Short mmCIF file of C-alpha atoms and ligand atoms in Angstrom, two decimals:
data_model
loop_
_atom_site.label_atom_id
_atom_site.label_comp_id
_atom_site.label_asym_id
_atom_site.label_seq_id
_atom_site.Cartn_x
_atom_site.Cartn_y
_atom_site.Cartn_z
CA MET A 1 0.00 0.00 0.00
CA SER A 2 1.44 3.41 -0.93
CA ALA A 3 2.29 6.09 1.64
CA PRO A 4 -0.05 9.08 1.62
CA LEU A 5 0.82 11.92 -0.71
CA ARG A 6 2.26 15.01 0.90
CA ASP A 7 1.27 18.56 0.07
CA GLN A 8 3.74 21.34 -0.69
CA HIS A 9 4.19 21.90 3.08
CA GLY A 10 4.95 18.26 3.85
CA ARG A 11 1.57 17.39 5.37
CA ALA A 12 0.42 13.83 4.59
CA ILE A 13 -3.04 13.93 3.03
CA GLU A 14 -5.00 10.76 3.64
CA TYR A 15 -8.49 12.01 4.46
CA LEU A 16 -11.23 13.07 2.02
CA ARG A 17 -14.50 14.68 3.08
CA ILE A 18 -17.13 14.03 0.45
CA SER A 19 -20.22 16.22 0.26
CA ILE A 20 -22.92 14.19 -1.46
CA THR A 21 -25.64 16.84 -1.51
CA ASP A 22 -25.96 20.58 -1.01
CA ARG A 23 -29.53 20.17 0.27
CA CYS A 24 -30.72 19.83 3.84
CA ASN A 25 -33.83 19.21 5.93
CA PHE A 26 -32.62 21.87 8.43
CA ARG A 27 -31.84 25.55 7.95
CA CYS A 28 -29.42 26.13 10.81
CA VAL A 29 -29.06 29.84 11.48
CA TYR A 30 -25.27 29.81 11.08
CA CYS A 31 -25.29 27.62 7.98
CA MET A 32 -28.10 28.05 5.48
CA PRO A 33 -30.51 30.87 4.67
CA GLU A 34 -34.07 30.06 5.69
CA ALA A 35 -35.19 30.07 2.07
CA GLY A 36 -32.42 27.63 1.12
CA LEU A 37 -29.73 28.27 -1.47
CA ASP A 38 -29.69 27.98 -5.26
CA TRP A 39 -29.51 24.17 -5.29
CA LEU A 40 -27.16 22.51 -7.73
CA PRO A 41 -28.88 21.06 -10.80
CA LYS A 42 -29.07 17.27 -10.62
CA GLN A 43 -26.83 16.73 -13.64
CA ASP A 44 -24.06 18.75 -11.97
CA ILE A 45 -23.97 16.49 -8.91
CA LEU A 46 -21.65 13.51 -8.92
CA SER A 47 -23.50 10.21 -9.13
CA TYR A 48 -22.60 7.54 -6.57
CA GLU A 49 -20.72 5.69 -9.32
CA GLU A 50 -18.68 8.83 -10.00
CA ILE A 51 -17.92 9.38 -6.31
CA VAL A 52 -16.74 5.80 -6.00
CA ASP A 53 -14.63 6.24 -9.13
CA VAL A 54 -12.92 9.31 -7.61
CA VAL A 55 -12.14 7.37 -4.43
CA ARG A 56 -10.89 4.38 -6.42
CA GLN A 57 -8.48 6.62 -8.29
CA LEU A 58 -7.23 8.42 -5.17
CA ALA A 59 -6.86 5.40 -2.86
CA PRO A 60 -3.66 4.22 -4.59
CA LEU A 61 -2.23 7.69 -3.84
CA GLY A 62 -2.61 7.07 -0.12
CA LEU A 63 -6.22 8.04 0.60
CA ARG A 64 -7.27 6.03 3.68
CA ARG A 65 -10.20 7.71 5.38
CA LEU A 66 -13.48 9.13 4.13
CA ARG A 67 -16.23 11.24 5.60
CA ILE A 68 -19.62 11.49 3.93
CA THR A 69 -21.20 14.86 4.56
CA GLY A 70 -23.41 17.49 2.94
CA GLY A 71 -25.77 19.39 3.19
CA GLU A 72 -27.50 16.58 4.98
CA PRO A 73 -26.22 13.29 3.55
CA THR A 74 -29.02 11.13 4.97
CA ILE A 75 -31.59 12.82 2.74
CA ARG A 76 -29.94 11.66 -0.49
CA PRO A 77 -31.70 8.47 -1.55
CA ASP A 78 -29.98 5.13 -1.27
CA LEU A 79 -27.09 6.22 0.93
CA LEU A 80 -26.54 2.60 1.98
CA THR A 81 -25.49 1.71 -1.57
CA LEU A 82 -22.82 4.41 -1.56
CA VAL A 83 -21.48 3.28 1.82
CA ARG A 84 -21.33 -0.33 0.63
CA GLN A 85 -19.47 0.63 -2.55
CA LEU A 86 -16.99 2.90 -0.78
CA LYS A 87 -16.30 0.21 1.80
CA ALA A 88 -15.32 -2.14 -1.00
CA VAL A 89 -12.59 0.17 -2.35
CA GLU A 90 -9.19 -1.30 -1.62
CA GLY A 91 -7.13 0.83 0.76
CA ILE A 92 -10.06 2.60 2.43
CA GLU A 93 -9.80 1.88 6.16
CA ASP A 94 -12.40 4.11 7.73
CA ILE A 95 -15.70 5.67 6.65
CA ALA A 96 -17.45 8.26 8.82
CA LEU A 97 -20.68 10.20 8.38
CA SER A 98 -21.56 13.75 9.47
CA THR A 99 -25.27 14.17 10.04
CA ASN A 100 -27.75 16.36 11.81
CA GLY A 101 -29.03 13.12 13.31
CA VAL A 102 -32.70 13.48 12.41
CA LYS A 103 -32.80 10.24 10.41
CA LEU A 104 -30.18 8.39 12.41
CA PRO A 105 -32.47 6.42 14.75
CA ALA A 106 -34.10 4.87 11.66
CA MET A 107 -30.88 4.35 9.73
CA ALA A 108 -28.08 3.61 12.21
CA ALA A 109 -28.21 -0.19 12.18
CA ASP A 110 -28.46 -0.39 8.39
CA LEU A 111 -25.61 2.08 7.94
CA ARG A 112 -23.42 -0.02 10.21
CA ALA A 113 -24.34 -3.17 8.33
CA ALA A 114 -23.48 -1.44 5.04
CA GLY A 115 -19.98 -0.73 6.35
CA LEU A 116 -20.13 2.69 7.96
CA ASP A 117 -17.57 2.86 10.77
CA ARG A 118 -18.63 5.87 12.79
CA VAL A 119 -20.72 8.96 12.99
CA ASN A 120 -20.58 12.64 13.99
CA ILE A 121 -23.91 14.08 15.05
CA SER A 122 -24.50 17.85 15.08
CA ALA A 123 -26.82 19.23 17.73
CA ASP A 124 -26.86 22.72 19.13
CA SER A 125 -29.41 22.31 21.89
CA LEU A 126 -30.99 19.65 24.06
CA ARG A 127 -34.26 21.59 24.30
CA PRO A 128 -36.81 20.75 21.60
CA GLU A 129 -38.13 24.28 21.11
CA ARG A 130 -34.63 25.69 20.89
CA ILE A 131 -33.51 23.05 18.38
CA ALA A 132 -36.46 24.00 16.21
CA ALA A 133 -35.55 27.70 16.52
CA ILE A 134 -31.86 27.21 15.62
CA ALA A 135 -32.58 24.71 12.83
CA ARG A 136 -35.66 26.65 11.72
CA ARG A 137 -37.44 23.35 11.18
CA ASN A 138 -39.41 21.37 13.73
CA LEU A 139 -38.70 17.74 12.86
CA GLY A 140 -39.03 16.39 16.38
CA PHE A 141 -35.28 15.87 16.60
CA ALA A 142 -34.01 14.55 19.93
CA PRO A 143 -30.19 14.50 20.00
CA ILE A 144 -29.92 11.98 22.81
CA VAL A 145 -32.10 9.51 20.90
CA ALA A 146 -29.78 9.87 17.90
CA VAL A 147 -26.69 9.47 20.09
CA ARG A 148 -28.09 6.34 21.75
CA ALA A 149 -29.00 4.88 18.35
CA ALA A 150 -25.43 5.46 17.14
CA ILE A 151 -23.95 3.86 20.27
CA GLU A 152 -26.29 0.87 20.01
CA ALA A 153 -25.36 0.38 16.36
CA ASP A 154 -21.66 0.56 17.32
CA LEU A 155 -20.96 3.55 15.09
CA ALA A 156 -18.14 4.40 17.47
CA PRO A 157 -16.45 6.63 18.41
CA VAL A 158 -19.65 8.70 18.47
CA LYS A 159 -19.01 12.43 18.37
CA LEU A 160 -21.58 15.10 19.16
CA ASN A 161 -20.73 18.49 17.64
CA VAL A 162 -22.13 21.64 19.22
CA VAL A 163 -21.65 25.09 17.69
CA VAL A 164 -21.59 27.37 20.72
CA MET A 165 -23.24 30.77 20.23
CA ARG A 166 -23.30 33.44 22.88
CA GLY A 167 -26.82 34.39 23.89
CA ILE A 168 -28.28 31.56 21.78
CA ASN A 169 -27.19 28.23 23.32
CA ASP A 170 -24.13 28.93 25.46
CA ASP A 171 -26.21 28.37 28.59
CA GLU A 172 -26.32 24.65 27.65
CA VAL A 173 -22.57 24.00 27.65
CA VAL A 174 -22.72 22.34 31.06
CA ASP A 175 -25.76 20.22 30.08
CA PHE A 176 -23.92 18.93 27.02
CA ALA A 177 -20.78 18.23 29.04
CA ARG A 178 -22.81 16.27 31.57
CA ILE A 179 -23.72 13.74 28.85
CA THR A 180 -20.11 12.51 28.92
CA LEU A 181 -20.55 11.39 32.52
CA GLU A 182 -23.06 8.76 31.41
CA LEU A 183 -22.48 7.97 27.75
CA PRO A 184 -19.33 7.05 25.78
CA VAL A 185 -19.62 10.05 23.54
CA HIS A 186 -17.15 12.75 22.56
CA VAL A 187 -18.92 16.09 22.93
CA ARG A 188 -17.10 18.67 20.84
CA PHE A 189 -17.70 22.37 21.20
CA ILE A 190 -17.03 24.26 17.98
CA GLU A 191 -16.39 27.97 17.70
CA LEU A 192 -18.84 29.69 15.39
CA MET A 193 -17.22 30.55 12.07
CA PRO A 194 -17.97 33.58 9.91
CA VAL A 195 -19.82 32.03 7.01
CA GLY A 196 -23.29 32.61 5.67
CA GLU A 197 -26.02 34.77 7.09
CA MET A 198 -24.52 35.07 10.54
CA ALA A 199 -21.10 36.07 9.25
CA HIS A 200 -21.54 39.69 10.26
CA LEU A 201 -22.71 38.59 13.72
CA THR A 202 -19.90 36.14 14.34
CA ASN A 203 -17.79 38.30 16.64
CA GLU A 204 -20.78 39.00 18.82
CA HIS A 205 -21.66 35.30 19.13
CA VAL A 206 -18.31 33.47 19.19
CA VAL A 207 -17.58 31.93 22.58
CA PRO A 208 -13.83 31.24 22.83
CA SER A 209 -13.04 27.65 23.75
CA ASP A 210 -11.19 28.70 26.90
CA GLU A 211 -14.42 30.17 28.19
CA VAL A 212 -16.33 27.02 27.21
CA LEU A 213 -13.87 24.85 29.14
CA ALA A 214 -14.08 27.12 32.18
CA ARG A 215 -17.82 26.55 32.21
CA VAL A 216 -17.40 22.79 31.84
CA ALA A 217 -14.97 22.82 34.77
CA THR A 218 -17.79 23.97 37.07
CA LEU A 219 -18.89 20.30 36.89
CA GLY A 220 -15.58 19.07 38.34
CA PRO A 221 -11.89 18.73 37.54
CA LEU A 222 -10.98 18.39 33.86
CA ALA A 223 -7.88 16.45 32.86
CA PRO A 224 -6.28 16.33 29.40
CA ALA A 225 -7.41 13.21 27.55
CA ASP A 226 -6.48 11.32 24.44
CA GLY A 227 -8.91 11.83 21.61
CA PRO A 228 -10.91 8.99 20.15
CA ALA A 229 -8.68 6.28 18.76
CA ARG A 230 -9.94 6.88 15.25
CA GLY A 231 -10.52 10.07 13.37
CA ASN A 232 -8.10 12.40 15.06
CA GLY A 233 -8.82 15.84 13.74
CA PRO A 234 -8.56 19.40 14.89
CA ALA A 235 -10.09 18.91 18.36
CA THR A 236 -8.21 18.86 21.65
CA TYR A 237 -9.75 16.69 24.35
CA SER A 238 -10.18 16.56 28.09
CA ARG A 239 -12.20 14.42 30.47
CA LEU A 240 -14.26 15.12 33.56
CA ALA A 241 -13.29 12.98 36.54
CA GLY A 242 -15.11 9.63 36.29
CA ALA A 243 -16.58 10.37 32.85
CA VAL A 244 -16.92 7.69 30.17
CA GLY A 245 -16.90 10.22 27.35
CA THR A 246 -14.65 13.18 26.61
CA ILE A 247 -14.99 16.90 25.94
CA GLY A 248 -13.36 18.32 22.81
CA VAL A 249 -12.94 21.86 21.60
CA ILE A 250 -12.46 22.89 17.99
CA THR A 251 -11.06 26.37 17.74
CA PRO A 252 -10.96 27.74 14.21
CA MET A 253 -11.36 31.28 15.51
CA THR A 254 -8.97 31.44 18.45
CA HIS A 255 -6.21 28.95 17.56
CA THR A 256 -5.24 27.56 14.17
CA TYR A 257 -4.41 23.92 13.65
CA CYS A 258 -3.58 24.15 9.96
CA GLY A 259 -0.06 22.80 10.54
CA SER A 260 -1.48 19.32 11.10
CA CYS A 261 -4.17 19.47 8.40
CA ASN A 262 -4.50 16.05 6.77
CA ARG A 263 -7.61 16.56 4.64
CA VAL A 264 -9.11 17.76 1.41
CA ARG A 265 -12.76 18.11 0.41
CA LEU A 266 -14.88 17.07 -2.55
CA THR A 267 -17.98 19.19 -3.19
CA ALA A 268 -21.23 17.63 -4.37
CA ASP A 269 -20.50 18.89 -7.89
CA GLY A 270 -17.03 17.38 -7.96
CA ARG A 271 -14.69 20.22 -7.04
CA LEU A 272 -11.69 19.28 -4.94
CA ARG A 273 -11.13 21.95 -2.28
CA THR A 274 -7.77 21.85 -0.57
CA CYS A 275 -8.78 24.20 2.25
CA LEU A 276 -12.20 24.73 3.84
CA TYR A 277 -11.73 28.47 3.36
CA GLY A 278 -9.97 30.35 0.62
CA ASP A 279 -10.90 29.70 -2.97
CA HIS A 280 -8.42 27.14 -4.16
CA GLU A 281 -10.21 24.28 -5.89
CA VAL A 282 -9.78 21.90 -8.80
CA ASN A 283 -12.62 20.62 -10.95
CA LEU A 284 -12.46 16.80 -10.94
CA ARG A 285 -15.92 16.18 -12.37
CA ASP A 286 -15.34 17.27 -15.95
CA PRO A 287 -12.05 15.38 -16.40
CA LEU A 288 -13.71 12.34 -14.76
CA ARG A 289 -16.62 12.53 -17.21
CA ARG A 290 -14.15 12.80 -20.09
CA GLY A 291 -12.47 9.62 -18.87
CA GLU A 292 -9.23 11.32 -17.85
CA ALA A 293 -7.04 10.10 -14.98
CA LEU A 294 -7.46 12.10 -11.76
CA GLY A 295 -4.10 11.27 -10.15
CA PRO A 296 -2.15 14.11 -11.81
CA LEU A 297 -4.86 16.63 -10.91
CA PHE A 298 -4.82 15.44 -7.29
CA ARG A 299 -1.05 15.79 -7.13
CA GLN A 300 -1.24 19.26 -8.62
CA ALA A 301 -3.96 20.30 -6.14
CA LEU A 302 -1.87 19.15 -3.19
CA ALA A 303 1.12 21.00 -4.54
CA GLU A 304 -0.98 24.15 -4.27
CA LYS A 305 -2.69 23.47 -0.91
CA PRO A 306 -2.41 26.66 1.17
CA LEU A 307 -0.40 26.64 4.40
CA GLU A 308 -3.27 27.95 6.49
CA HIS A 309 -6.78 29.31 6.23
CA ASN A 310 -7.54 33.01 6.17
CA LEU A 311 -10.54 32.79 8.45
CA LEU A 312 -9.20 35.26 10.94
CA GLN A 313 -9.17 37.87 8.22
CA LEU A 314 -12.83 36.93 7.70
CA LYS A 315 -12.18 35.92 4.11
CA VAL A 316 -14.14 32.81 3.28
CA GLY A 317 -13.51 32.46 -0.40
CA GLY A 318 -17.00 33.23 -1.62
CA LEU A 319 -18.66 30.53 0.49
CA LYS A 320 -22.32 31.24 1.15
CA ALA A 321 -22.62 28.34 3.58
CA LEU A 322 -20.56 25.47 4.97
CA SER A 323 -23.26 23.20 3.57
CA GLN A 324 -21.72 23.94 0.16
CA VAL A 325 -18.49 22.21 1.13
CA GLY A 326 -19.57 19.85 3.89
CA GLY A 327 -18.14 21.70 6.89
N1 SAM B 1 -25.68 18.36 7.88
C1 SAM B 1 -24.58 17.73 8.51
C2 SAM B 1 -24.39 18.22 9.92
O1 SAM B 1 -25.02 19.21 10.29
O2 SAM B 1 -23.58 17.61 10.63
C3 SAM B 1 -23.27 17.82 7.75
C4 SAM B 1 -22.93 19.14 7.10
S1 SAM B 1 -22.69 20.50 8.22
C5 SAM B 1 -22.27 21.80 7.08
C6 SAM B 1 -21.15 20.06 8.98
C7 SAM B 1 -20.81 20.81 10.24
O3 SAM B 1 -20.57 22.17 9.95
C8 SAM B 1 -21.89 20.79 11.33
O4 SAM B 1 -21.36 20.25 12.53
C9 SAM B 1 -22.23 22.24 11.52
O5 SAM B 1 -22.56 22.53 12.85
C10 SAM B 1 -20.97 22.93 11.08
N2 SAM B 1 -21.16 24.32 10.69
C11 SAM B 1 -21.93 24.81 9.69
N3 SAM B 1 -21.84 26.17 9.63
C12 SAM B 1 -21.00 26.53 10.64
C13 SAM B 1 -20.50 27.79 11.12
N4 SAM B 1 -20.86 28.94 10.55
N5 SAM B 1 -19.64 27.78 12.15
C14 SAM B 1 -19.26 26.61 12.75
N6 SAM B 1 -19.68 25.40 12.35
C15 SAM B 1 -20.55 25.36 11.31
FE1 SF4 B 2 -28.06 21.40 7.37
FE2 SF4 B 2 -25.86 20.63 8.66
FE3 SF4 B 2 -26.07 23.11 7.60
FE4 SF4 B 2 -27.57 22.52 9.70
S1 SF4 B 2 -25.31 22.56 9.65
S2 SF4 B 2 -28.28 23.55 7.80
S3 SF4 B 2 -27.98 20.40 9.38
S4 SF4 B 2 -26.01 21.23 6.49
#
């Protein structure tokens, strides 16, 4: 098996985040406008066969881990087929899913059986009326039900991602942290990023991770902890005394972690983005549809991958929403 390719800064790139749809059943205030976006025409979106073809061509270059994301990936029909086909690609060791969790209780066992390894669930509140207000859709979503379904289906390590927003849900930090005392879940607090409709409000609503951890520590002593065995990413972890789960913080706004970036992203319409922010991307879809080899394009894209994002300058490369690139 080949070693992962390195980018121009020497970082090994072995992780691809694949957005399979730009659509969603939620309209989270920090992500999508309430009226939705201009959805991609169907013919522009990569078919499952095309996605699998991309992965098959990149695996020999050292691609090992995949994340299926969106938009909301569970609303694209026949997701199980995609998972099954990706699992069969030689060299792929780990497949994760990012989801808002609404459909997870119904799908978790089948996803596991199809070959999904693990899941990240996004939930910004534990209170039903507040979830509906933040997501601007009332779908009866209960995060704990989704988390339990994921644990029962062994989609582990289960991560629960919370975007903390001052004055909106920051009073629930302690309630989320308390979940780790009972359940083997990694609760990760994410700093709000300046994308989309709330971009101009970001500074007002960002809660720095140090403040989040100070609030968690009101529950008891917090000790540094190893992250989940699989899927190490940008979070740093700690554990409350006696807890079965851990607390993570992801700090795009107050600390950068670009030096250890190991990932690239594929948009639903087949553009390879080498950084979540910035505007560097390479169209893979058209060459793929012309039957051209993608390896040279991948190598070229990595040779141009930026050293770090320019988020702190509030430049987001024309992104209207993270749903366009899968977060
Ligand atoms: N729909 C799926 C979900 O919500 O997990 C996958 C796509 S969503 C774009 C991926 C992640 O991006 C979610 O955890 C979401 O909370 C996060 N996200 C979206 N917009 C964000 C923002 N402005 N700041 C911080 N995180 C954001
Ligand atoms: Fe949908 Fe996820 Fe964006 Fe919320 S964060 S609107 S669930 S894509």
